[in-house]
Tab-separated table of C-alpha atoms and ligand atoms in Angstrom:
chain	number	residue	atom	x	y	z
A	31	MET	CA	13.353	-28.545	22.015
A	32	LEU	CA	16.683	-27.693	20.116
A	33	PHE	CA	15.124	-25.163	17.667
A	34	TYR	CA	11.860	-22.724	18.164
A	35	ARG	CA	10.731	-22.350	14.743
A	36	PRO	CA	6.837	-21.772	14.593
A	37	ASN	CA	5.321	-22.878	11.270
A	38	TYR	CA	1.949	-21.285	11.472
A	39	LEU	CA	0.303	-18.109	9.715
A	40	MET	CA	0.284	-15.822	12.558
A	41	MET	CA	-3.153	-13.895	12.032
A	42	THR	CA	-3.263	-12.721	15.719
A	43	ALA	CA	-4.133	-9.174	17.219
A	44	GLY	CA	-0.422	-8.839	17.379
A	45	PRO	CA	2.517	-9.711	17.180
A	46	THR	CA	1.934	-9.627	13.549
A	47	THR	CA	3.855	-11.541	10.689
A	48	VAL	CA	7.483	-9.802	10.328
A	49	SER	CA	8.510	-9.364	6.680
A	50	GLY	CA	11.947	-10.859	5.562
A	51	ASN	CA	13.875	-7.719	5.139
A	52	VAL	CA	12.518	-6.932	8.528
A	53	LEU	CA	13.949	-9.962	9.939
A	54	HIS	CA	17.187	-9.802	8.082
A	55	ALA	CA	17.658	-5.985	9.374
A	56	ARG	CA	18.186	-7.818	13.002
A	57	SER	CA	21.036	-9.543	11.825
A	58	LYS	CA	23.124	-6.562	10.244
A	59	VAL	CA	26.074	-5.426	12.170
A	60	PHE	CA	25.906	-2.905	14.470
A	61	GLY	CA	28.156	-0.570	16.471
A	62	ASN	CA	28.288	0.871	20.013
A	63	PRO	CA	24.636	2.720	20.605
A	64	ASP	CA	26.175	4.418	23.747
A	65	LEU	CA	29.331	6.135	21.997
A	66	ASP	CA	28.683	6.256	18.197
A	67	SER	CA	26.898	9.381	17.321
A	68	ASP	CA	25.745	7.867	14.084
A	69	PHE	CA	23.636	5.674	15.877
A	70	LEU	CA	21.841	8.515	17.661
A	71	SER	CA	21.569	10.337	14.197
A	72	TYR	CA	19.874	7.215	12.825
A	73	TYR	CA	17.535	6.777	16.020
A	74	ARG	CA	16.331	10.567	15.554
A	75	PHE	CA	15.710	9.695	11.787
A	76	VAL	CA	13.546	6.488	12.591
A	77	CYS	CA	11.626	8.881	15.204
A	78	HIS	CA	11.296	11.417	12.721
A	79	ARG	CA	9.691	8.848	10.400
A	80	LEU	CA	7.274	7.929	12.728
A	81	SER	CA	5.978	11.662	13.165
A	82	ASN	CA	4.307	10.832	9.714
A	83	PHE	CA	1.907	8.289	11.536
A	84	LEU	CA	1.463	10.566	14.336
A	85	GLY	CA	0.629	13.520	12.775
A	86	THR	CA	2.760	15.547	14.884
A	87	GLU	CA	5.382	18.293	14.387
A	88	LYS	CA	5.337	19.834	17.619
A	89	SER	CA	5.872	16.759	19.984
A	90	LYS	CA	8.943	14.677	21.005
A	91	ILE	CA	9.272	11.021	19.625
A	92	ILE	CA	11.150	8.480	21.439
A	93	ILE	CA	11.772	4.720	21.206
A	94	MET	CA	12.109	3.028	24.272
A	95	ASN	CA	13.340	-0.650	24.935
A	96	GLY	CA	10.366	-2.573	25.973
A	97	GLU	CA	7.030	-3.908	24.556
A	98	GLY	CA	3.905	-1.900	24.543
A	99	MET	CA	2.943	-1.888	28.173
A	100	LEU	CA	6.396	0.022	29.337
A	101	GLY	CA	5.052	3.065	27.308
A	102	LEU	CA	1.726	3.001	29.232
A	103	ASP	CA	3.553	2.601	32.564
A	104	SER	CA	5.996	5.255	31.520
A	105	ALA	CA	3.248	7.834	31.025
A	106	CYS	CA	1.494	6.889	34.086
A	107	ALA	CA	4.640	6.936	36.375
A	108	SER	CA	5.849	10.242	34.671
A	109	LEU	CA	2.516	12.142	35.273
A	110	THR	CA	1.043	10.803	38.279
A	111	GLU	CA	1.958	12.192	41.898
A	112	LYS	CA	0.420	10.791	44.804
A	113	ASP	CA	-3.511	12.073	45.283
A	114	ASP	CA	-3.577	13.606	41.703
A	115	ARG	CA	-7.008	13.111	40.146
A	116	VAL	CA	-6.946	11.044	37.068
A	117	LEU	CA	-9.743	10.175	34.828
A	118	VAL	CA	-9.701	6.875	33.344
A	119	ILE	CA	-12.035	6.515	30.139
A	120	SER	CA	-12.766	2.917	29.833
A	121	ASN	CA	-15.061	1.059	27.252
A	122	GLY	CA	-12.607	-1.831	26.969
A	123	PHE	CA	-10.029	-4.243	28.443
A	124	PHE	CA	-7.120	-1.865	28.047
A	125	GLY	CA	-9.241	1.161	28.811
A	126	GLU	CA	-10.242	-0.345	32.290
A	127	GLY	CA	-6.403	-1.245	32.823
A	128	PHE	CA	-5.162	2.095	33.117
A	129	LYS	CA	-6.849	2.298	36.485
A	130	GLU	CA	-4.345	-0.175	38.017
A	131	LEU	CA	-1.331	1.554	36.293
A	132	ILE	CA	-1.997	4.765	37.946
A	133	GLU	CA	-2.811	3.538	41.428
A	134	VAL	CA	0.734	2.321	41.610
A	135	TYR	CA	1.942	5.848	41.468
A	136	GLY	CA	-0.606	7.021	44.160
A	137	GLY	CA	-3.077	8.537	41.451
A	138	ASP	CA	-6.707	8.865	42.649
A	139	VAL	CA	-8.738	7.406	39.794
A	140	THR	CA	-11.928	8.321	38.346
A	141	VAL	CA	-13.441	5.877	36.082
A	142	PHE	CA	-15.773	7.293	33.417
A	143	GLU	CA	-17.695	3.950	32.138
A	144	SER	CA	-19.026	3.728	28.553
A	145	SER	CA	-20.496	0.825	26.595
A	146	TRP	CA	-17.732	-1.851	25.515
A	147	LYS	CA	-19.760	-2.202	22.117
A	148	LYS	CA	-19.232	1.240	20.630
A	149	SER	CA	-17.020	4.304	20.916
A	150	VAL	CA	-17.340	6.255	23.822
A	151	ASP	CA	-20.414	8.150	24.404
A	152	LEU	CA	-19.350	11.837	23.337
A	153	GLU	CA	-22.420	13.411	24.945
A	154	ALA	CA	-22.621	11.417	28.065
A	155	LEU	CA	-18.784	12.485	28.579
A	156	THR	CA	-19.734	16.319	28.003
A	157	THR	CA	-22.356	16.141	30.620
A	158	PHE	CA	-20.076	14.171	33.018
A	159	LEU	CA	-17.095	16.858	32.427
A	160	GLU	CA	-19.853	19.794	33.304
A	161	LYS	CA	-20.064	18.446	36.794
A	162	ASP	CA	-16.690	17.645	37.303
A	163	SER	CA	-13.577	18.212	35.059
A	164	ASN	CA	-10.644	18.848	37.906
A	165	PHE	CA	-8.457	16.306	36.603
A	166	LYS	CA	-4.697	16.164	35.995
A	167	TYR	CA	-4.898	13.994	32.823
A	168	ALA	CA	-7.122	11.518	31.189
A	169	THR	CA	-6.135	7.883	29.763
A	170	LEU	CA	-8.240	6.599	26.615
A	171	VAL	CA	-7.521	3.694	24.288
A	172	HIS	CA	-7.796	4.222	20.206
A	173	CYS	CA	-8.286	0.591	19.414
A	174	ASP	CA	-9.352	-1.478	22.383
A	175	THR	CA	-7.736	-4.713	20.760
A	176	PRO	CA	-9.535	-7.527	22.874
A	177	SER	CA	-12.963	-6.209	21.418
A	178	GLY	CA	-11.672	-4.680	18.199
A	179	LEU	CA	-13.230	-1.361	19.016
A	180	LEU	CA	-11.863	1.792	17.609
A	181	ASN	CA	-12.557	4.945	19.718
A	182	ASN	CA	-13.258	8.057	17.780
A	183	ILE	CA	-10.478	9.725	19.876
A	184	GLY	CA	-10.395	13.338	17.791
A	185	PRO	CA	-13.398	14.969	19.384
A	186	ILE	CA	-13.004	13.153	22.839
A	187	CYS	CA	-9.214	14.534	23.003
A	188	LYS	CA	-10.502	18.067	21.847
A	189	LEU	CA	-13.283	18.031	24.552
A	190	LEU	CA	-10.727	16.990	27.288
A	191	LYS	CA	-8.363	19.599	26.129
A	192	SER	CA	-11.191	22.381	26.309
A	193	LYS	CA	-11.392	21.428	30.163
A	194	GLY	CA	-7.640	21.725	30.481
A	195	ILE	CA	-7.097	18.076	30.931
A	196	LEU	CA	-3.995	16.495	29.640
A	197	THR	CA	-4.718	13.503	27.260
A	198	VAL	CA	-2.715	10.106	27.424
A	199	VAL	CA	-3.692	8.008	24.310
A	200	ASP	CA	-2.942	4.242	23.744
A	201	THR	CA	-2.908	3.745	20.215
A	202	VAL	CA	-0.906	0.505	20.415
A	203	ALA	CA	-3.123	-1.409	18.406
A	204	ALA	CA	-4.070	1.600	15.617
A	205	LEU	CA	-0.944	3.734	15.068
A	206	GLY	CA	0.183	3.155	11.172
A	207	GLY	CA	-2.927	1.521	10.232
A	208	VAL	CA	-5.433	4.304	11.279
A	209	ASP	CA	-5.385	8.142	10.803
A	210	PHE	CA	-3.847	9.854	13.888
A	211	ARG	CA	-3.470	13.516	14.186
A	212	MET	CA	-1.581	14.198	17.626
A	213	ASP	CA	-1.382	17.969	17.107
A	214	GLU	CA	-4.733	18.712	15.476
A	215	TRP	CA	-6.653	16.451	18.100
A	216	GLY	CA	-4.633	17.846	21.107
A	217	VAL	CA	-3.030	14.214	22.402
A	218	ASP	CA	-0.501	14.884	25.124
A	219	ILE	CA	0.896	11.416	25.047
A	220	ALA	CA	0.500	9.187	22.479
A	221	LEU	CA	1.731	5.404	23.004
A	222	SER	CA	2.422	2.297	20.575
A	223	ALA	CA	4.449	-0.344	19.823
A	224	SER	CA	6.592	-2.411	17.410
A	225	GLN	CA	4.796	-5.542	16.929
A	226	LYS	CA	1.297	-4.456	15.954
A	227	VAL	CA	0.800	-2.534	12.988
A	228	PHE	CA	4.425	-1.741	12.408
A	229	SER	CA	4.890	-5.458	11.765
A	230	ALA	CA	8.278	-5.697	13.618
A	231	ALA	CA	9.402	-7.945	16.600
A	232	PRO	CA	7.834	-7.191	20.117
A	233	GLY	CA	10.244	-5.137	22.062
A	234	LEU	CA	10.100	-1.637	21.451
A	235	THR	CA	7.576	1.079	22.880
A	236	LEU	CA	6.850	4.082	20.609
A	237	VAL	CA	6.048	7.328	22.858
A	238	ALA	CA	5.308	10.942	21.565
A	239	VAL	CA	5.303	13.811	24.338
A	240	SER	CA	3.560	17.264	23.686
A	241	ASP	CA	5.179	20.166	25.362
A	242	ALA	CA	2.282	20.623	27.856
A	243	ALA	CA	3.130	16.937	28.846
A	244	TRP	CA	6.773	18.039	29.599
A	245	LYS	CA	5.989	20.773	31.471
A	246	ALA	CA	3.500	18.810	33.758
A	247	MET	CA	6.343	16.546	34.284
A	248	GLU	CA	9.088	19.249	35.165
A	249	ASN	CA	6.330	21.133	37.275
A	250	ARG	CA	5.887	18.002	39.668
A	251	ALA	CA	6.562	18.703	43.232
A	252	THR	CA	7.860	15.203	44.011
A	253	PRO	CA	10.281	13.340	41.714
A	254	ILE	CA	9.097	10.502	39.403
A	255	GLN	CA	8.909	7.244	41.224
A	256	SER	CA	10.710	5.221	38.683
A	257	PHE	CA	13.823	4.926	36.849
A	258	TYR	CA	12.929	2.907	33.714
A	259	CYS	CA	9.615	4.641	33.338
A	260	ASN	CA	10.979	8.133	33.740
A	261	LEU	CA	10.133	9.973	30.695
A	262	LEU	CA	12.008	13.106	31.517
A	263	LEU	CA	15.391	11.165	31.252
A	264	TRP	CA	14.486	11.112	27.429
A	265	LYS	CA	13.657	14.805	27.191
A	266	ASN	CA	17.122	16.130	26.116
A	267	ILE	CA	19.091	13.227	24.670
A	268	GLU	CA	20.432	15.113	21.810
A	269	GLU	CA	21.855	17.830	23.443
A	270	LYS	CA	23.243	15.003	26.186
A	271	LYS	CA	24.281	12.861	23.064
A	272	VAL	CA	23.549	9.850	25.612
A	273	PHE	CA	20.900	7.522	26.000
A	274	PRO	CA	19.558	6.726	29.376
A	275	TYR	CA	20.588	3.088	28.770
A	276	THR	CA	22.212	1.083	26.216
A	277	MET	CA	19.767	0.974	23.214
A	278	PRO	CA	18.754	-2.143	21.425
A	279	ALA	CA	20.608	-1.447	18.344
A	280	SER	CA	19.543	-4.376	16.281
A	281	ASP	CA	15.916	-3.703	17.361
A	282	ILE	CA	16.060	-0.200	16.340
A	283	ILE	CA	17.428	-0.917	12.866
A	284	SER	CA	14.969	-3.643	12.184
A	285	PHE	CA	12.057	-1.593	13.208
A	286	GLY	CA	13.394	1.401	11.075
A	287	THR	CA	13.088	-0.984	8.180
A	288	ALA	CA	9.594	-1.813	9.178
A	289	VAL	CA	8.666	1.706	9.095
A	290	ASP	CA	10.232	1.999	5.846
A	291	ASN	CA	8.007	-0.829	4.269
A	292	LEU	CA	4.865	1.084	5.535
A	293	LEU	CA	6.053	4.643	4.325
A	294	SER	CA	6.724	3.234	0.954
A	295	GLU	CA	3.242	2.463	0.165
A	296	THR	CA	2.271	5.718	1.004
A	297	LEU	CA	-0.016	6.475	4.033
A	298	TYR	CA	-3.392	6.457	2.725
A	299	ARG	CA	-2.965	3.427	0.659
A	300	VAL	CA	-1.975	1.581	3.947
A	301	PHE	CA	-4.976	3.051	5.877
A	302	ASP	CA	-7.382	2.050	2.798
A	303	ARG	CA	-6.035	-1.506	2.748
A	304	HIS	CA	-6.674	-1.953	6.685
A	305	GLU	CA	-10.142	-0.600	5.955
A	306	GLU	CA	-10.784	-3.192	2.932
A	307	MET	CA	-9.548	-5.996	4.886
A	308	ARG	CA	-11.886	-5.100	7.813
A	309	ASP	CA	-14.870	-4.617	5.795
A	310	LEU	CA	-13.858	-8.132	4.050
A	311	CYS	CA	-13.629	-9.846	7.214
A	312	ILE	CA	-16.935	-8.521	8.638
A	313	GLU	CA	-18.783	-9.764	5.254
A	314	ARG	CA	-17.051	-13.138	5.225
A	315	LEU	CA	-17.782	-13.585	8.991
A	316	LYS	CA	-21.280	-12.967	8.839
A	317	SER	CA	-21.639	-15.180	5.774
A	318	PHE	CA	-20.505	-18.132	7.973
A	319	GLY	CA	-22.875	-17.622	10.737
A	320	CYS	CA	-20.584	-15.780	12.978
A	321	SER	CA	-21.425	-12.841	14.986
A	322	LEU	CA	-19.732	-9.714	15.691
A	323	TYR	CA	-18.948	-8.710	19.156
A	324	LEU	CA	-19.259	-5.093	18.492
A	325	GLU	CA	-22.396	-2.813	17.446
A	326	SER	CA	-20.355	-0.292	15.542
A	327	ASP	CA	-17.022	1.526	15.410
A	328	PHE	CA	-15.249	-1.566	14.135
A	329	SER	CA	-11.258	-1.040	14.260
A	330	PRO	CA	-9.630	-1.588	10.558
A	331	THR	CA	-6.941	-3.314	12.459
A	332	VAL	CA	-8.644	-6.252	14.272
A	333	THR	CA	-11.941	-8.129	14.071
A	334	ALA	CA	-13.639	-9.813	17.263
A	335	PHE	CA	-16.342	-12.226	16.464
A	336	LEU	CA	-18.336	-15.147	18.037
A	337	PRO	CA	-18.521	-18.659	16.416
A	338	PRO	CA	-21.778	-19.887	15.327
A	339	LYS	CA	-23.893	-21.637	18.138
A	340	GLY	CA	-22.432	-25.041	19.008
A	341	ILE	CA	-19.015	-24.142	18.531
A	342	THR	CA	-16.789	-22.775	21.100
A	343	ALA	CA	-14.115	-20.140	20.766
A	344	ALA	CA	-11.224	-22.548	22.017
A	345	GLU	CA	-12.849	-25.282	19.614
A	346	LEU	CA	-12.441	-23.229	16.649
A	347	ILE	CA	-8.973	-21.757	17.452
A	348	ASN	CA	-7.497	-25.186	18.135
A	349	HIS	CA	-9.098	-26.585	14.855
A	350	LEU	CA	-7.715	-23.943	12.655
A	351	ARG	CA	-3.961	-24.405	14.302
A	352	GLU	CA	-4.040	-28.056	14.066
A	353	ASN	CA	-5.552	-28.462	10.603
A	354	TYR	CA	-4.753	-25.605	8.692
A	355	ASN	CA	-1.756	-23.995	10.505
A	356	ILE	CA	-3.319	-20.714	10.793
A	357	LEU	CA	-3.241	-18.938	14.718
A	358	LEU	CA	-5.783	-16.459	15.432
A	359	SER	CA	-6.343	-15.054	18.980
A	360	GLY	CA	-8.644	-15.610	21.738
A	361	SER	CA	-9.460	-12.535	23.949
A	362	TYR	CA	-9.252	-11.509	27.622
A	363	GLY	CA	-11.308	-10.475	30.668
A	364	PRO	CA	-15.049	-10.714	30.378
A	365	LEU	CA	-14.401	-11.791	26.573
A	366	SER	CA	-12.051	-14.521	27.230
A	367	ASP	CA	-13.824	-17.712	26.662
A	368	THR	CA	-16.302	-16.467	24.066
A	369	VAL	CA	-14.643	-14.020	21.473
A	370	VAL	CA	-11.892	-14.932	18.435
A	371	ARG	CA	-10.237	-12.237	16.940
A	372	ILE	CA	-8.715	-12.058	13.513
A	373	GLY	CA	-5.545	-9.432	13.590
A	374	HIS	CA	-5.350	-7.605	10.254
A	375	MET	CA	-2.656	-5.292	11.144
A	376	GLY	CA	0.281	-4.167	8.924
A	377	GLU	CA	1.793	-7.047	7.049
A	378	ASN	CA	-1.247	-8.963	7.672
A	379	ALA	CA	-3.426	-6.527	6.156
A	380	ARG	CA	-3.206	-7.964	2.884
A	381	GLU	CA	-5.756	-9.640	0.837
A	382	ASP	CA	-3.892	-13.027	0.412
A	383	ARG	CA	-3.520	-13.892	3.810
A	384	ILE	CA	-6.824	-12.620	4.838
A	385	ARG	CA	-8.512	-14.482	2.186
A	386	PHE	CA	-6.790	-17.648	2.888
A	387	THR	CA	-7.643	-17.078	6.728
A	388	LEU	CA	-11.246	-16.474	6.036
A	389	ASP	CA	-11.458	-19.729	3.634
A	390	CYS	CA	-9.876	-21.838	6.194
A	391	LEU	CA	-11.885	-20.723	8.832
A	392	GLU	CA	-15.097	-21.392	6.615
A	393	LYS	CA	-13.841	-24.926	6.165
A	394	THR	CA	-13.245	-25.053	9.968
A	395	ILE	CA	-16.759	-23.960	10.719
A	396	PHE	CA	-18.019	-26.615	8.268
A	397	GLU	CA	-15.996	-29.647	9.700
A	398	LEU	CA	-16.739	-28.629	13.216
A	399	LYS	CA	-20.454	-28.262	12.519
A	400	ASN	CA	-20.464	-31.712	10.931
A	401	ARG	CA	-18.602	-33.529	13.318
B	1425	PLP	C1	-0.810	-5.030	22.619
B	1425	PLP	C2	-1.267	-3.791	23.490
B	1425	PLP	C3	-1.072	-3.050	24.365
B	1425	PLP	C4	0.691	-3.658	24.632
B	1425	PLP	O1	0.900	-4.571	25.043
B	1425	PLP	P1	2.126	-5.846	24.782
B	1425	PLP	O2	1.273	-6.900	24.094
B	1425	PLP	O3	2.351	-6.203	26.209
B	1425	PLP	O4	3.000	-4.983	23.956
B	1425	PLP	C5	-1.258	-2.141	24.921
B	1425	PLP	N1	-2.430	-1.483	24.680
B	1425	PLP	C6	-3.370	-2.369	23.439
B	1425	PLP	C7	-4.371	-1.635	23.365
B	1425	PLP	C8	-2.737	-3.323	22.892
B	1425	PLP	O5	-3.241	-3.700	21.790
């Protein structure tokens, strides 16, 4: 194949459709990101703009060169020492996945399991922590994308902080489209990425680090067991006037444009349209005879559903792709063969795209039922 030119409407649970001006920004001329102090200033400016979404004035925000998993790996690498006790709060695929990342660095993981179909059970977690709260940090996921679940992380993080536990939150699939209050909720490390709500190309990880998390890294008895995932290398980039490695200048310039696009709408309008698109998806999906995977706590950024009886997830996804040029996502882990997902993140949380997708989905279901 000489050209790679996808021609479908990408309504997946990330990556999300990228706007013309964001695509165009990647083709702009750039200087030497290692030697040009103007680039560092621009980088700081983009990080500062992100603080609007993160709800933080106190934390340090950094943008790293790698897609979302780099942020998760970096948080685990930078905090975990051998035999450190870590609490993994799991009610979904990504929630569960933290265990593996922490164990790579020798952490002693305890998993707190909660139903995959609704937000973490705060009462059960409270009871659990009364018996055992001796953990260095806890991990949790804001929007667990494979099921479209939105955890109510404010009260959970406040509870964990009250027990002296540091909090690491994966908000890769929610930040930008859902209110996030890092300082108010006591989040110590927040993790996100460029290709979900921000609607830029995949390739950047966003990390915000609180003073308490920096302290925990600095007070380690043993060195961080990674170079690429060592967050401490980023702590003083302004003073040192140098990045740990050459920054992907085109990616950052393009991402800065994507952040501008979202901020130009005002935050609350952005949050509102995400909720409106979630509600529209839920209402229409039910009317076609699809059932929703979750019981409650539907994320404003992605909706997971099961096709009507007699139609498999794969049939539905393939029919929509082949006949209507729309790409939806399947899912992962235990949901992989049954669940279909519509992403309504960032640029995709727009009524024209969502209505068009739902109309074509309705036709698809009709056609598959009448095969
Ligand atoms: C997308 C996503 C990630 C990062 O995965 P990549 O696709 O590799 O960037 C991490 N956590 C959640 C909840 C996600 O949705």
